Short mmCIF file of C-alpha atoms in Angstrom, two decimals:
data_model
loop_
_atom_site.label_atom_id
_atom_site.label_comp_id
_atom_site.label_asym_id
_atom_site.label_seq_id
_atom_site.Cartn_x
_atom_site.Cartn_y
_atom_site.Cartn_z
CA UNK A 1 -109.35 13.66 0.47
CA UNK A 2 -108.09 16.86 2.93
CA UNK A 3 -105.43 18.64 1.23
CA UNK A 4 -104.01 18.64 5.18
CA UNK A 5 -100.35 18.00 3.41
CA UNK A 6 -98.20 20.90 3.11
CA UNK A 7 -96.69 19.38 0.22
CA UNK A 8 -100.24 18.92 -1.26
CA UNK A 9 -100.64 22.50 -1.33
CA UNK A 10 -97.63 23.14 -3.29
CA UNK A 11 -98.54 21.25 -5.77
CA UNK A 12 -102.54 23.08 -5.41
CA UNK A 13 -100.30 26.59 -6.11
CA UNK A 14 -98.93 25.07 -9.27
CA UNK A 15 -101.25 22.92 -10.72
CA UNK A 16 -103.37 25.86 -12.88
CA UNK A 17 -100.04 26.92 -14.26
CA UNK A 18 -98.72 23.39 -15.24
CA UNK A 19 -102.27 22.05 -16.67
CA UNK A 20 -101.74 25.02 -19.71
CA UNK A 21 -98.09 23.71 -19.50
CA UNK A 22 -99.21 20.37 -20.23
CA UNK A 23 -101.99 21.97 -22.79
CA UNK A 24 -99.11 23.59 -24.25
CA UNK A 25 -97.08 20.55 -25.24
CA UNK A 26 -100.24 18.40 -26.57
CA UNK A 27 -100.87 21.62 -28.92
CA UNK A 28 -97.31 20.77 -30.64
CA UNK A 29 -97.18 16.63 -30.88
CA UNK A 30 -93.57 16.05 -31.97
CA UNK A 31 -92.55 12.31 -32.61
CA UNK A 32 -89.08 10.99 -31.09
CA UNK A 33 -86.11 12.87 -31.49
CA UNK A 34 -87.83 16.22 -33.12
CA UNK A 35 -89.10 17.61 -30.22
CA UNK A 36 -87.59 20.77 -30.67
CA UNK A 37 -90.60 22.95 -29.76
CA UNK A 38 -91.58 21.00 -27.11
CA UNK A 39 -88.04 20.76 -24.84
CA UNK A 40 -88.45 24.74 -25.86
CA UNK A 41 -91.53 24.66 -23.61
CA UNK A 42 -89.94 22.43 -20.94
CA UNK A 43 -86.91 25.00 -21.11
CA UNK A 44 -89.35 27.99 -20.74
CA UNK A 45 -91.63 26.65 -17.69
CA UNK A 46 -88.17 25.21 -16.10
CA UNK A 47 -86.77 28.60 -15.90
CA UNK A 48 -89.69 30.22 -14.91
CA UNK A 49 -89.98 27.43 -11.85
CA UNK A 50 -86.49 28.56 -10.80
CA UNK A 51 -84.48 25.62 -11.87
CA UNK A 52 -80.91 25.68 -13.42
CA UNK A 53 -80.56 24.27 -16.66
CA UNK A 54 -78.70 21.79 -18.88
CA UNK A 55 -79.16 20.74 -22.15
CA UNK A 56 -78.05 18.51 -24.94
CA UNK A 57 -77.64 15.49 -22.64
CA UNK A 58 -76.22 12.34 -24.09
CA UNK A 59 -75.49 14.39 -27.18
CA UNK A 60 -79.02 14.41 -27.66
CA UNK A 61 -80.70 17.99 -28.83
CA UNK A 62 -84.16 17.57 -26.97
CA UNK A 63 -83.27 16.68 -24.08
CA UNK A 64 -83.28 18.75 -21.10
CA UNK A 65 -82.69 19.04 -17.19
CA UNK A 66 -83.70 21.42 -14.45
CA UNK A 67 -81.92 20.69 -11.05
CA UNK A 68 -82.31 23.21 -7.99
CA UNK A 69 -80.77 22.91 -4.57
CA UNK A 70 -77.57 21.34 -3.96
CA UNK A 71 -76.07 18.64 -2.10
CA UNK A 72 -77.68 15.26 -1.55
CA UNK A 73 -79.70 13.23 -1.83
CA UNK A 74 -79.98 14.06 -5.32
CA UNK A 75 -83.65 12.91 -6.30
CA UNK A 76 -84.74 12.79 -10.50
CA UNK A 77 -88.10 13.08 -11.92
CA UNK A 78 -88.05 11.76 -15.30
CA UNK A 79 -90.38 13.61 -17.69
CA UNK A 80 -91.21 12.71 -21.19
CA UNK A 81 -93.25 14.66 -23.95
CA UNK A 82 -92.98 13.14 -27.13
CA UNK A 83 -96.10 12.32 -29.59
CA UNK A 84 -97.48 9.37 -31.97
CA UNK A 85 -98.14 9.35 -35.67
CA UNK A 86 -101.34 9.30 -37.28
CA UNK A 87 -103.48 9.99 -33.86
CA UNK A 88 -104.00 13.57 -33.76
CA UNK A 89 -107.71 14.29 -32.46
CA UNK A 90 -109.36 17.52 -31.44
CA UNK A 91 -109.54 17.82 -28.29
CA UNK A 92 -112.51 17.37 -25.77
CA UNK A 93 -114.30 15.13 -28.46
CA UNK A 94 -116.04 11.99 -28.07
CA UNK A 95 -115.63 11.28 -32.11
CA UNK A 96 -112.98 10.35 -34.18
CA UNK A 97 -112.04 13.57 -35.44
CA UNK A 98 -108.14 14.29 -36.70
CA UNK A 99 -106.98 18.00 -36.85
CA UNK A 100 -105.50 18.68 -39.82
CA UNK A 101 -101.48 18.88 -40.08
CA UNK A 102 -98.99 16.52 -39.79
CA UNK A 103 -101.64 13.73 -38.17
CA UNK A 104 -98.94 13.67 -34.67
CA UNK A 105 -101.19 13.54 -31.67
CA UNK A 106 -100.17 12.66 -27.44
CA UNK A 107 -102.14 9.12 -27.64
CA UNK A 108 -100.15 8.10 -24.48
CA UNK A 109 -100.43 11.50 -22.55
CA UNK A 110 -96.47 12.30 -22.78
CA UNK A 111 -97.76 15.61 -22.78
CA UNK A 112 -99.34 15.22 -19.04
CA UNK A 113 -96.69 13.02 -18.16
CA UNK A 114 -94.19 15.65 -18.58
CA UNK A 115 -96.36 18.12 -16.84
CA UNK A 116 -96.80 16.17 -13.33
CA UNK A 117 -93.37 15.33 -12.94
CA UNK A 118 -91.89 18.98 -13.57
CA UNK A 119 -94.96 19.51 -11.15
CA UNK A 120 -93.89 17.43 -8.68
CA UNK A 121 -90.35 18.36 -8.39
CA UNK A 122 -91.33 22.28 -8.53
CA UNK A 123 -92.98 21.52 -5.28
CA UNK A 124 -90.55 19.14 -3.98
CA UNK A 125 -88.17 22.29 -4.29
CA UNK A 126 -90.61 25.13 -3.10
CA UNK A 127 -91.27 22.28 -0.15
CA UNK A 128 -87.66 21.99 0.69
CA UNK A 129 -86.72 25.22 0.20
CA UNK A 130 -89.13 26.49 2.85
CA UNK A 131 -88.04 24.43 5.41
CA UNK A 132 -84.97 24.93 5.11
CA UNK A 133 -84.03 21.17 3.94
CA UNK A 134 -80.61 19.96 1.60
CA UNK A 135 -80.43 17.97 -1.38
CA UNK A 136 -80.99 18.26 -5.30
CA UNK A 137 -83.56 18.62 -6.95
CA UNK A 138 -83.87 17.72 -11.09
CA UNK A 139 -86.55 17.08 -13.59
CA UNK A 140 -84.77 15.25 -16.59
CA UNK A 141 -87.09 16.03 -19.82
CA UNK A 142 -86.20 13.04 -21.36
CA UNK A 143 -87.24 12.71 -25.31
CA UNK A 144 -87.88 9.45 -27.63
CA UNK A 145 -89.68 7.34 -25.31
CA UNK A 146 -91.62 6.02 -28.13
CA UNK A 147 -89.52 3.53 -29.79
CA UNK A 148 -86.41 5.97 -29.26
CA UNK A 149 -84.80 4.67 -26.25
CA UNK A 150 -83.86 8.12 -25.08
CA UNK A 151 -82.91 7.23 -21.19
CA UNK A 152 -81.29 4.27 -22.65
CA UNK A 153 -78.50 6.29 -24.13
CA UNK A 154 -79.00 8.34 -21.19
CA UNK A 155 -77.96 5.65 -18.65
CA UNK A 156 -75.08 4.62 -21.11
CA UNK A 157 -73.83 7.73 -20.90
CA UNK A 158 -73.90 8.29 -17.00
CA UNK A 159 -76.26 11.07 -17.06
CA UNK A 160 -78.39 9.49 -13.71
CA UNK A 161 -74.83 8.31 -12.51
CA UNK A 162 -75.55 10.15 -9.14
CA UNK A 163 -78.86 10.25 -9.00
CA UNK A 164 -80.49 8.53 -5.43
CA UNK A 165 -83.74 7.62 -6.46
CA UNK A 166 -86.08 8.87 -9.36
CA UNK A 167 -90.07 8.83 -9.80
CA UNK A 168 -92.02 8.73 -12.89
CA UNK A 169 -95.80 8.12 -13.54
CA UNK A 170 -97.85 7.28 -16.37
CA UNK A 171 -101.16 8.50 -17.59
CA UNK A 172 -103.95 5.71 -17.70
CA UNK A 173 -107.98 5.23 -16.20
CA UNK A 174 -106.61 4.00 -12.64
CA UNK A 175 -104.27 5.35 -9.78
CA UNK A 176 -101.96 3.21 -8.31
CA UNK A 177 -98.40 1.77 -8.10
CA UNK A 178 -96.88 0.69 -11.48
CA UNK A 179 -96.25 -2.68 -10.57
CA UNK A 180 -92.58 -3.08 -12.70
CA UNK A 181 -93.35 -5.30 -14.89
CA UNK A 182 -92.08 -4.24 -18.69
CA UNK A 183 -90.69 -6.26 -21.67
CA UNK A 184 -87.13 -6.19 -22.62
CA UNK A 185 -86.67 -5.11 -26.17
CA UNK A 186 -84.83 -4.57 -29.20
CA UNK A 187 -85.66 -3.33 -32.72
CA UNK A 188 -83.19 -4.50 -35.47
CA UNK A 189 -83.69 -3.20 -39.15
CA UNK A 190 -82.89 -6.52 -41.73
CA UNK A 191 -82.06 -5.23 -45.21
CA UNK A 192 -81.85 -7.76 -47.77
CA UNK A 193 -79.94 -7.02 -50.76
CA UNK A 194 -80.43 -9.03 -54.05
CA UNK A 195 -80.60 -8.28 -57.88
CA UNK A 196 -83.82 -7.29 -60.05
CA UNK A 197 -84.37 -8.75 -63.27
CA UNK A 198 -87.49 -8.69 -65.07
CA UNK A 199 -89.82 -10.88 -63.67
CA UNK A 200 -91.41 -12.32 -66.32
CA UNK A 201 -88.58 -12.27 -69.18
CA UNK A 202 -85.47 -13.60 -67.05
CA UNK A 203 -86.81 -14.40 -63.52
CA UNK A 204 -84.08 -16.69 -63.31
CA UNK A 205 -81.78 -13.77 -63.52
CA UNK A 206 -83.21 -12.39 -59.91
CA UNK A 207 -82.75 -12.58 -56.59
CA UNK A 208 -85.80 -11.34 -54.84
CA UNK A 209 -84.85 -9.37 -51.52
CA UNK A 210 -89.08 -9.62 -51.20
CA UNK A 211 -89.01 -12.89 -50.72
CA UNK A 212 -86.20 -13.43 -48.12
CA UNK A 213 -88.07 -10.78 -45.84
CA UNK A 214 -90.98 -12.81 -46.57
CA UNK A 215 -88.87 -16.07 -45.75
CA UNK A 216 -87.71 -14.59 -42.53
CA UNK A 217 -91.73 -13.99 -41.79
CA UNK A 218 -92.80 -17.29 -42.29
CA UNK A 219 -89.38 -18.80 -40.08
CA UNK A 220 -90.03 -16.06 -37.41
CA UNK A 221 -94.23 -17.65 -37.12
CA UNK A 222 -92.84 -20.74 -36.69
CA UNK A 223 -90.45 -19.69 -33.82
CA UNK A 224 -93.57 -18.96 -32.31
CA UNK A 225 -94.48 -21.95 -30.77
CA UNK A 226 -90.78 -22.44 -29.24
CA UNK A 227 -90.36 -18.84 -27.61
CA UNK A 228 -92.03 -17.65 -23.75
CA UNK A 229 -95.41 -17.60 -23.47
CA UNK A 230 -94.87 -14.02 -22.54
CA UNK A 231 -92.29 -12.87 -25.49
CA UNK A 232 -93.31 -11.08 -28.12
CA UNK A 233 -92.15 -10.77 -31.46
CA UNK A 234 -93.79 -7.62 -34.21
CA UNK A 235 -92.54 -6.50 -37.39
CA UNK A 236 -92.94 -3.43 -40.10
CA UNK A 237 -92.47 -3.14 -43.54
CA UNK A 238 -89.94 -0.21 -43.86
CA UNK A 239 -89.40 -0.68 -47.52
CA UNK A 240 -90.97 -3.49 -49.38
CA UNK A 241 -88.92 -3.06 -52.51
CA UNK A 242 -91.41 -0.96 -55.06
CA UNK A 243 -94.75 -1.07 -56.41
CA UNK A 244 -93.99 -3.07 -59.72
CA UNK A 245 -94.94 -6.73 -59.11
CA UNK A 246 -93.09 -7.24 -62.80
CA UNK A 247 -89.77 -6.41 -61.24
CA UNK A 248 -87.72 -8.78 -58.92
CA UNK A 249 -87.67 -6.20 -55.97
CA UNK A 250 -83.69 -5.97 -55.49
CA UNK A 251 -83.81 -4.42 -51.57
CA UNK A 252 -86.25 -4.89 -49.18
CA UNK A 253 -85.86 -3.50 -45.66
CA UNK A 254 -88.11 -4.96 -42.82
CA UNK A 255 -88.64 -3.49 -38.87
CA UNK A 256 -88.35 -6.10 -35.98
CA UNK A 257 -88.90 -5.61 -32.34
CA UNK A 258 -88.02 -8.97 -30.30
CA UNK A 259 -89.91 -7.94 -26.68
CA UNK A 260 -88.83 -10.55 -23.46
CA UNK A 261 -89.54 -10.22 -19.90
CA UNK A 262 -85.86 -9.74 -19.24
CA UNK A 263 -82.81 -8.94 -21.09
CA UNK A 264 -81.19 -12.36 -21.01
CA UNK A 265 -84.46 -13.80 -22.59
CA UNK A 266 -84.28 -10.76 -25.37
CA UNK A 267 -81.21 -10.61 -26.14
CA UNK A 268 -81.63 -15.15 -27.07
CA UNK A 269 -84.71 -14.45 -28.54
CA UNK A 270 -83.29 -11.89 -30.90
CA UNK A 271 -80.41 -13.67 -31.56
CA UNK A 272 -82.87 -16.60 -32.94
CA UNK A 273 -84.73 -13.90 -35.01
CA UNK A 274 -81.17 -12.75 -36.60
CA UNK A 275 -80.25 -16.88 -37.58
CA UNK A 276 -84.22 -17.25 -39.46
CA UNK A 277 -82.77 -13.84 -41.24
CA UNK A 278 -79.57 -15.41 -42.32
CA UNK A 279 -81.13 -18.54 -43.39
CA UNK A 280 -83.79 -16.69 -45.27
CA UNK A 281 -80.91 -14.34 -47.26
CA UNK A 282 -79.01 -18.32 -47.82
CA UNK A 283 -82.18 -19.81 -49.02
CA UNK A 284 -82.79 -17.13 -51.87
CA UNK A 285 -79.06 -16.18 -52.59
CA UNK A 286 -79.55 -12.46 -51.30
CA UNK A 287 -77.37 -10.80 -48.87
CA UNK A 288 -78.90 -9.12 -44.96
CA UNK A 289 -77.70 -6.40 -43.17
CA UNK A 290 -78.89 -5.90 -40.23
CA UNK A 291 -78.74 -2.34 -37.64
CA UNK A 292 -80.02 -2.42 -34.08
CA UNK A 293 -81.84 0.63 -34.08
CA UNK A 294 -82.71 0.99 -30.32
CA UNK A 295 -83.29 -1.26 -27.27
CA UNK A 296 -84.39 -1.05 -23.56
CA UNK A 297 -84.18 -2.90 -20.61
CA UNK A 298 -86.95 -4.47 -18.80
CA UNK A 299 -87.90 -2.18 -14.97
CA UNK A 300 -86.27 -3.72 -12.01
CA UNK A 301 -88.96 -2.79 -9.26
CA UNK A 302 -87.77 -1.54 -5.82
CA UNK A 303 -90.10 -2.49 -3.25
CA UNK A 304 -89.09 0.26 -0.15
CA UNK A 305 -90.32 2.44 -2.58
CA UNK A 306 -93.35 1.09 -4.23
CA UNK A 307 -94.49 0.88 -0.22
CA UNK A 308 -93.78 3.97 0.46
CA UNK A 309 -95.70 5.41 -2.89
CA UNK A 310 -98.44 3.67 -2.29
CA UNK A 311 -99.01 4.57 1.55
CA UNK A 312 -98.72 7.85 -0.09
CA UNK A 313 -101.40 7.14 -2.26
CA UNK A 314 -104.00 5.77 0.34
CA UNK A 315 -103.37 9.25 1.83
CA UNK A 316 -104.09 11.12 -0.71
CA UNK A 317 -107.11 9.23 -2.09
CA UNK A 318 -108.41 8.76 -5.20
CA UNK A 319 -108.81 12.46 -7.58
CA UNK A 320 -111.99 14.25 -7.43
CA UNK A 321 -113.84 14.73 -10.27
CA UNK A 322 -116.60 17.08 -11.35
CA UNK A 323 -119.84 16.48 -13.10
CA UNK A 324 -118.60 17.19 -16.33
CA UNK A 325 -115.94 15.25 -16.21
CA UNK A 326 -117.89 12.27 -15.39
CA UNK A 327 -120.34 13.29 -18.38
CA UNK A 328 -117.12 13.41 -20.62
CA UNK A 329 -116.10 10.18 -19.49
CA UNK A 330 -119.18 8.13 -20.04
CA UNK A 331 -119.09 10.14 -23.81
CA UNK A 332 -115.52 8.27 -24.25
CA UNK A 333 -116.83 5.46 -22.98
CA UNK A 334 -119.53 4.82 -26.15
CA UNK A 335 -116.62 4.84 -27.79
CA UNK A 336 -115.30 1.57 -26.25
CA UNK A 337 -116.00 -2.09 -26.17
CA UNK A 338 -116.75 -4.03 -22.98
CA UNK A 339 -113.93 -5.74 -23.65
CA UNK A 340 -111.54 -2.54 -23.16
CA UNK A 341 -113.78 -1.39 -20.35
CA UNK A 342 -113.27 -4.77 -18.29
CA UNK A 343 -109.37 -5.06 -18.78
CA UNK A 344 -109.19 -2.09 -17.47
CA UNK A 345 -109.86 -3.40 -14.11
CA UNK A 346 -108.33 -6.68 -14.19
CA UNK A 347 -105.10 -5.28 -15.51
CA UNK A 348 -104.69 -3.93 -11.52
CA UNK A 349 -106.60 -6.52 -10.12
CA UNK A 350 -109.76 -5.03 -9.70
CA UNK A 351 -113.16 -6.79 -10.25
CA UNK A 352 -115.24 -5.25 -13.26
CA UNK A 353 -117.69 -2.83 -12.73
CA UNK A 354 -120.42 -0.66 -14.64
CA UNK A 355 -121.37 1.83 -12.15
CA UNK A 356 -118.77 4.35 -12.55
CA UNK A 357 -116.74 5.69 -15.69
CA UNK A 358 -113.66 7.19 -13.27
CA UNK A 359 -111.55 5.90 -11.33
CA UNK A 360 -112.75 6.14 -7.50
CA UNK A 361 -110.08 4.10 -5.71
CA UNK A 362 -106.84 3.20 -5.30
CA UNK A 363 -105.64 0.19 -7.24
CA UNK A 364 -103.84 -2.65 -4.81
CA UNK A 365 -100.14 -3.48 -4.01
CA UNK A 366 -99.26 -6.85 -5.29
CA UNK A 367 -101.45 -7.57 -8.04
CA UNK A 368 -99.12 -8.94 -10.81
CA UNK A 369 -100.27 -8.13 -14.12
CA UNK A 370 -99.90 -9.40 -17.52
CA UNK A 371 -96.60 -8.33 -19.50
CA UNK A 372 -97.34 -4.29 -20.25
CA UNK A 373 -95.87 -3.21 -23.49
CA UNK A 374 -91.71 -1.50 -22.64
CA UNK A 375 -90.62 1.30 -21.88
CA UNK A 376 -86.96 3.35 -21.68
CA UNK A 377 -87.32 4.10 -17.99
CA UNK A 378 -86.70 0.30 -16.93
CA UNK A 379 -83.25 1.18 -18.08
CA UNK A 380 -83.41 4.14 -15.40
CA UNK A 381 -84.53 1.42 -13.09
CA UNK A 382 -81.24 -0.64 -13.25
CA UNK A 383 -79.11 2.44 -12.73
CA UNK A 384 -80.95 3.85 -9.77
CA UNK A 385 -83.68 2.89 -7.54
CA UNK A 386 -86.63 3.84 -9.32
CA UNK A 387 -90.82 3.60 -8.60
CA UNK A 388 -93.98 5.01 -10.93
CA UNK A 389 -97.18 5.62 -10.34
CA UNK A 390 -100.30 5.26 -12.55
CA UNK A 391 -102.55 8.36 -12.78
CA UNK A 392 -105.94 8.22 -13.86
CA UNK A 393 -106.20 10.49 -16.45
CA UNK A 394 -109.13 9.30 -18.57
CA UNK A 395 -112.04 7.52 -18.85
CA UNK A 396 -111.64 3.89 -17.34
CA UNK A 397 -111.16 1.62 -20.39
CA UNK A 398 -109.46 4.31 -22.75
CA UNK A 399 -106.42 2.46 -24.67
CA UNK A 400 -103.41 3.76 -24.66
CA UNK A 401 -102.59 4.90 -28.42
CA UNK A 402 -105.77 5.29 -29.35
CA UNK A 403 -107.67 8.41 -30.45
CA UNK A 404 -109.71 8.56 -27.31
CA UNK A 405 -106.61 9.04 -25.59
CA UNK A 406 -105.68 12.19 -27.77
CA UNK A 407 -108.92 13.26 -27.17
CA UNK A 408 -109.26 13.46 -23.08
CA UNK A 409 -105.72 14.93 -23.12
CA UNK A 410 -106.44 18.37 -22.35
CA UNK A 411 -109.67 17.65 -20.36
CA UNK A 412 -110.62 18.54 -16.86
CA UNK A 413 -109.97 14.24 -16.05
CA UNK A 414 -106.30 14.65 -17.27
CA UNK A 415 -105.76 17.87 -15.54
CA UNK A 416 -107.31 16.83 -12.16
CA UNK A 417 -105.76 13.15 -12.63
CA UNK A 418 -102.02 15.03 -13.28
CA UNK A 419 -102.29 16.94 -10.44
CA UNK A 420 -103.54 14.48 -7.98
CA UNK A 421 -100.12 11.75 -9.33
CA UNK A 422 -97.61 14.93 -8.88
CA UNK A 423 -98.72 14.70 -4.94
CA UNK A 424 -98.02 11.50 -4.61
CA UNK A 425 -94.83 11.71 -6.77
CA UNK A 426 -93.98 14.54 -4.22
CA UNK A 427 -95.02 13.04 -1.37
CA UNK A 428 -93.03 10.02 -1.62
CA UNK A 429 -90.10 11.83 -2.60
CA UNK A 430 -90.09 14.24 0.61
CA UNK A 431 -90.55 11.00 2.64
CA UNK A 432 -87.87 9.09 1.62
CA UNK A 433 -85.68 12.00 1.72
CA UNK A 434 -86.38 13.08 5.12
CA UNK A 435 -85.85 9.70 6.54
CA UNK A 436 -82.72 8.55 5.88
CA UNK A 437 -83.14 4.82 7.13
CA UNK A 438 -85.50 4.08 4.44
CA UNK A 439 -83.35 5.76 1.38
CA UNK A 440 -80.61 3.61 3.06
CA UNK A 441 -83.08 0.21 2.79
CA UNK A 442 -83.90 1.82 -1.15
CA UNK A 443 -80.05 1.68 -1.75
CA UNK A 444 -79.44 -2.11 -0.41
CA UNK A 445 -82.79 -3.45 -1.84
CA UNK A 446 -81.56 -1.83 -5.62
CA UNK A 447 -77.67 -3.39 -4.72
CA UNK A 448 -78.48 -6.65 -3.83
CA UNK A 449 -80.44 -7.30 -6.94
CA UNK A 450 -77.38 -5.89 -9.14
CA UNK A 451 -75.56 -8.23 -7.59
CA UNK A 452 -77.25 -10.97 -8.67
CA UNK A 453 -78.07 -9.79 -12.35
CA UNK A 454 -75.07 -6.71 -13.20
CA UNK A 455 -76.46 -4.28 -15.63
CA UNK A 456 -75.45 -4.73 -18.91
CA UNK A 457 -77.16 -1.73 -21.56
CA UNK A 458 -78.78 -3.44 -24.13
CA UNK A 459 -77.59 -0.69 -26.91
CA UNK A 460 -74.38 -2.12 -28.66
CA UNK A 461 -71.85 0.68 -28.28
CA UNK A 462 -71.52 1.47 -31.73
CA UNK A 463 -75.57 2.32 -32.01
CA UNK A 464 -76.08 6.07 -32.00
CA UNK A 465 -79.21 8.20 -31.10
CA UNK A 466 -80.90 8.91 -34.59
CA UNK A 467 -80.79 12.68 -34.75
CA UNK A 468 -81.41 14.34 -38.14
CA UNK A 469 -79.86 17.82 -39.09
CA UNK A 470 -81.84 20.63 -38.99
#
């Protein structure tokens, strides 16, 4: 790779600065919506990058925007920076090792994500402002990803409403495209309400809430068979009623995400998940309630430009690592199976290999993978034309959520692997801006497929970001 881009070097300038940026945030893992020391940060580095700010966006506290410039096109770089439970590691590790405190730890690199996309559009400004170029600049710090549906709310509420295009990357073991491919979903809460009695005196007297979310379990595995091959369907015990098995448990409360490859296929399947629920309540005389607590939208993929990332990529290259990050890596990788190591590759259509523990090439355009997990920013996606990269920020075979991940997070691999995605994030930003025939071919290629499918926001309108007091 010859840093022989202009842009490139911005990014070079920056990138000590935002690596302890990103060290920063993994120091204080927050979990969705309590982020409050961590949009600090992205407050603090935002001003200090020259951008204006805004906070408090869709009503929500840790949420946060830089813009810069003025006029159009207006171009977004989504960040996030929020945490997981119960996967705190130390850092730079190759052993499960938690830190003490509240066990929060960035198991799906929020914390780098973040820090390449503030990256990217800090150079994207410096870039334009040294030429001399119009338009708008903003980095929306955008909290919750992880099961929160921030950006969902977000787009409900109009905040990307004038937004041209936006970028976004995530961390992973390869660089490439993000081919948009994400799962529809919706999490609904079912509370069953019934009466306790003691349960060996007057059993008759009870109606076990227990065993209508047990009910709606069994129903739910039978669905199973008669649901997309590629639907999903997970639940969570978020109160199972007490510990006294001599007690007819009176209200049980039970988690359940319904995942589909698209939102007409979710919103059936979830419908057919909320019927077994009603059935189980009739079949045990209790009563369900039932709250949608968040929901996102599967990514609509814009092909002008997922081209025009990806000849940025080929450009660029793949990042350069050191020595010690390659001994780091093949540390990790002891950690792994075979079986994580090889899916790796095939999830980007790669062939397996065992000669190298970092990624050393780009991944290829038009690989389609297997349904990957959701994510908030395909509801971005159907508001604005929208591409992501991957960045390879860890040893190839790392799983995301895992401790591994926690543990490469402030590494030399993650820093080198966040830098190298904020030049291509840049990159392909500057292009399409200074060429206005393909932003006008992004436009019409993100039109013509809400014309065939209109966007409908999978949140019902009554359904409210869950922000506690504080």
């Amino acid at each position: 790779m010859k840093n022989a881009d202009q842009i490139w070097s911005n990014v070079d300038a920056l990138g000590k600065d935002f690596s302890t940026f990103a060290d920063r945030i993994w120091e204080t893992p927050e979990l969705a919506y309590d982020e409050y020391r961590s949009v600090d940060t992205q407050q603090d580095m935002l001003e200090r990058s020259g951008f204006r700010i805004t906070r408090n966006l869709a009503g929500i506290p840790t949420s946060v925007m830089g813009e810069a410039g003025e006029g159009g096109p207006v171009i977004a770089f989504l960040g996030e920076f929020d945490a997981l439970p119960g996967l705190s590691q130390e850092a730079g590790v190759a052993t499960c090792r938690p830190l003490p405190g509240n066990g929060n730890g960035h198991a799906c690199g929020h914390n780098l994500l973040g820090g390449a996309a503030m990256l990217a559009a800090t150079a994207l400004k410096n870039w334009m402002a040294e030429n001399g170029i119009a338009g708008t600049v903003r980095y929306y710090g955008c909290p919750a990803e992880e099961g929160g549906a921030a950006k969902t709310y977000m787009v409900r509420e109009g905040v990307f409403k004038d937004v041209d295009f936006a970028l976004s990357w995530h961390p992973g073991s390869m660089a490439g495209v993000f081919y948009p491919a994400s799962l529809a979903n919706m999490r609904i809460d079912f509370t069953f309400h019934g009466r306790s009695s003691h349960a060996a005196a007057a059993p008759h007297l009870g109606r076990s809430a227990l065993d209508a979310a047990e009910l709606l379990n069994i129903g739910t595995n039978y669905l199973r068979e008669h649901m997309p091959s590629t639907a999903r369907v997970h639940y969570a015990y978020l109160d199972a009623g007490g510990e006294a098995p001599n007690v007819v448990q009176s209200k049980v409360t039970i988690r359940y995400l319904v995942r589909a490859d698209n939102l007409s296929e979710m919103r059936s399947l979830a419908e057919r998940v909320r019927k077994i629920a009603q059935g189980a309540a009739m079949m045990t005389e209790t009563r369900v309630e039932e709250s949608v607590v968040s929901a996102v939208s599967n990514l609509l993929g814009n092909a002008p430009l997922e081209d025009t990332m990806y000849a940025s990529l080929v450009r660029l290259g793949p990042p350069q690592f050191d020595s010690e990050d390659y001994d780091f890596a093949r540390e990790i990788q002891k950690t792994l199976t075979p079986a994580d190591i090889r899916s790796a590759y095939l999830a980007v259509g790669l062939p397996p290999r065992d000669d190298t523990p970092l990624c050393d090439q780009i991944s290829p355009m038009g690989f389609v993978p297997p349904p990957f997990g959701s994510t908030d920013v395909g509801d971005v996606s159907w508001a604005v034309p929208t591409v992501q990269a991957w960045g390879a920020t860890c040893a190839i075979g790392t799983q995301l959520h895992s401790w591994q991940m926690t543990a490469q997070g402030k590494s030399g691999i993650a820093h080198k692997g966040m830098i190298h995605v904020a030049k291509a994030m840049a990159a392909t930003a500057r292009d399409v801006l200074m060429d206005p025939a393909l932003l006008e071919r992004v436009r019409t290629y993100h039109a013509d497929q809400l014309e065939q499918e209109p966007y409908i926001c999978p949140l019902p309108e009554h359904v409210m970001p869950p922000i506690q007091d504080r």
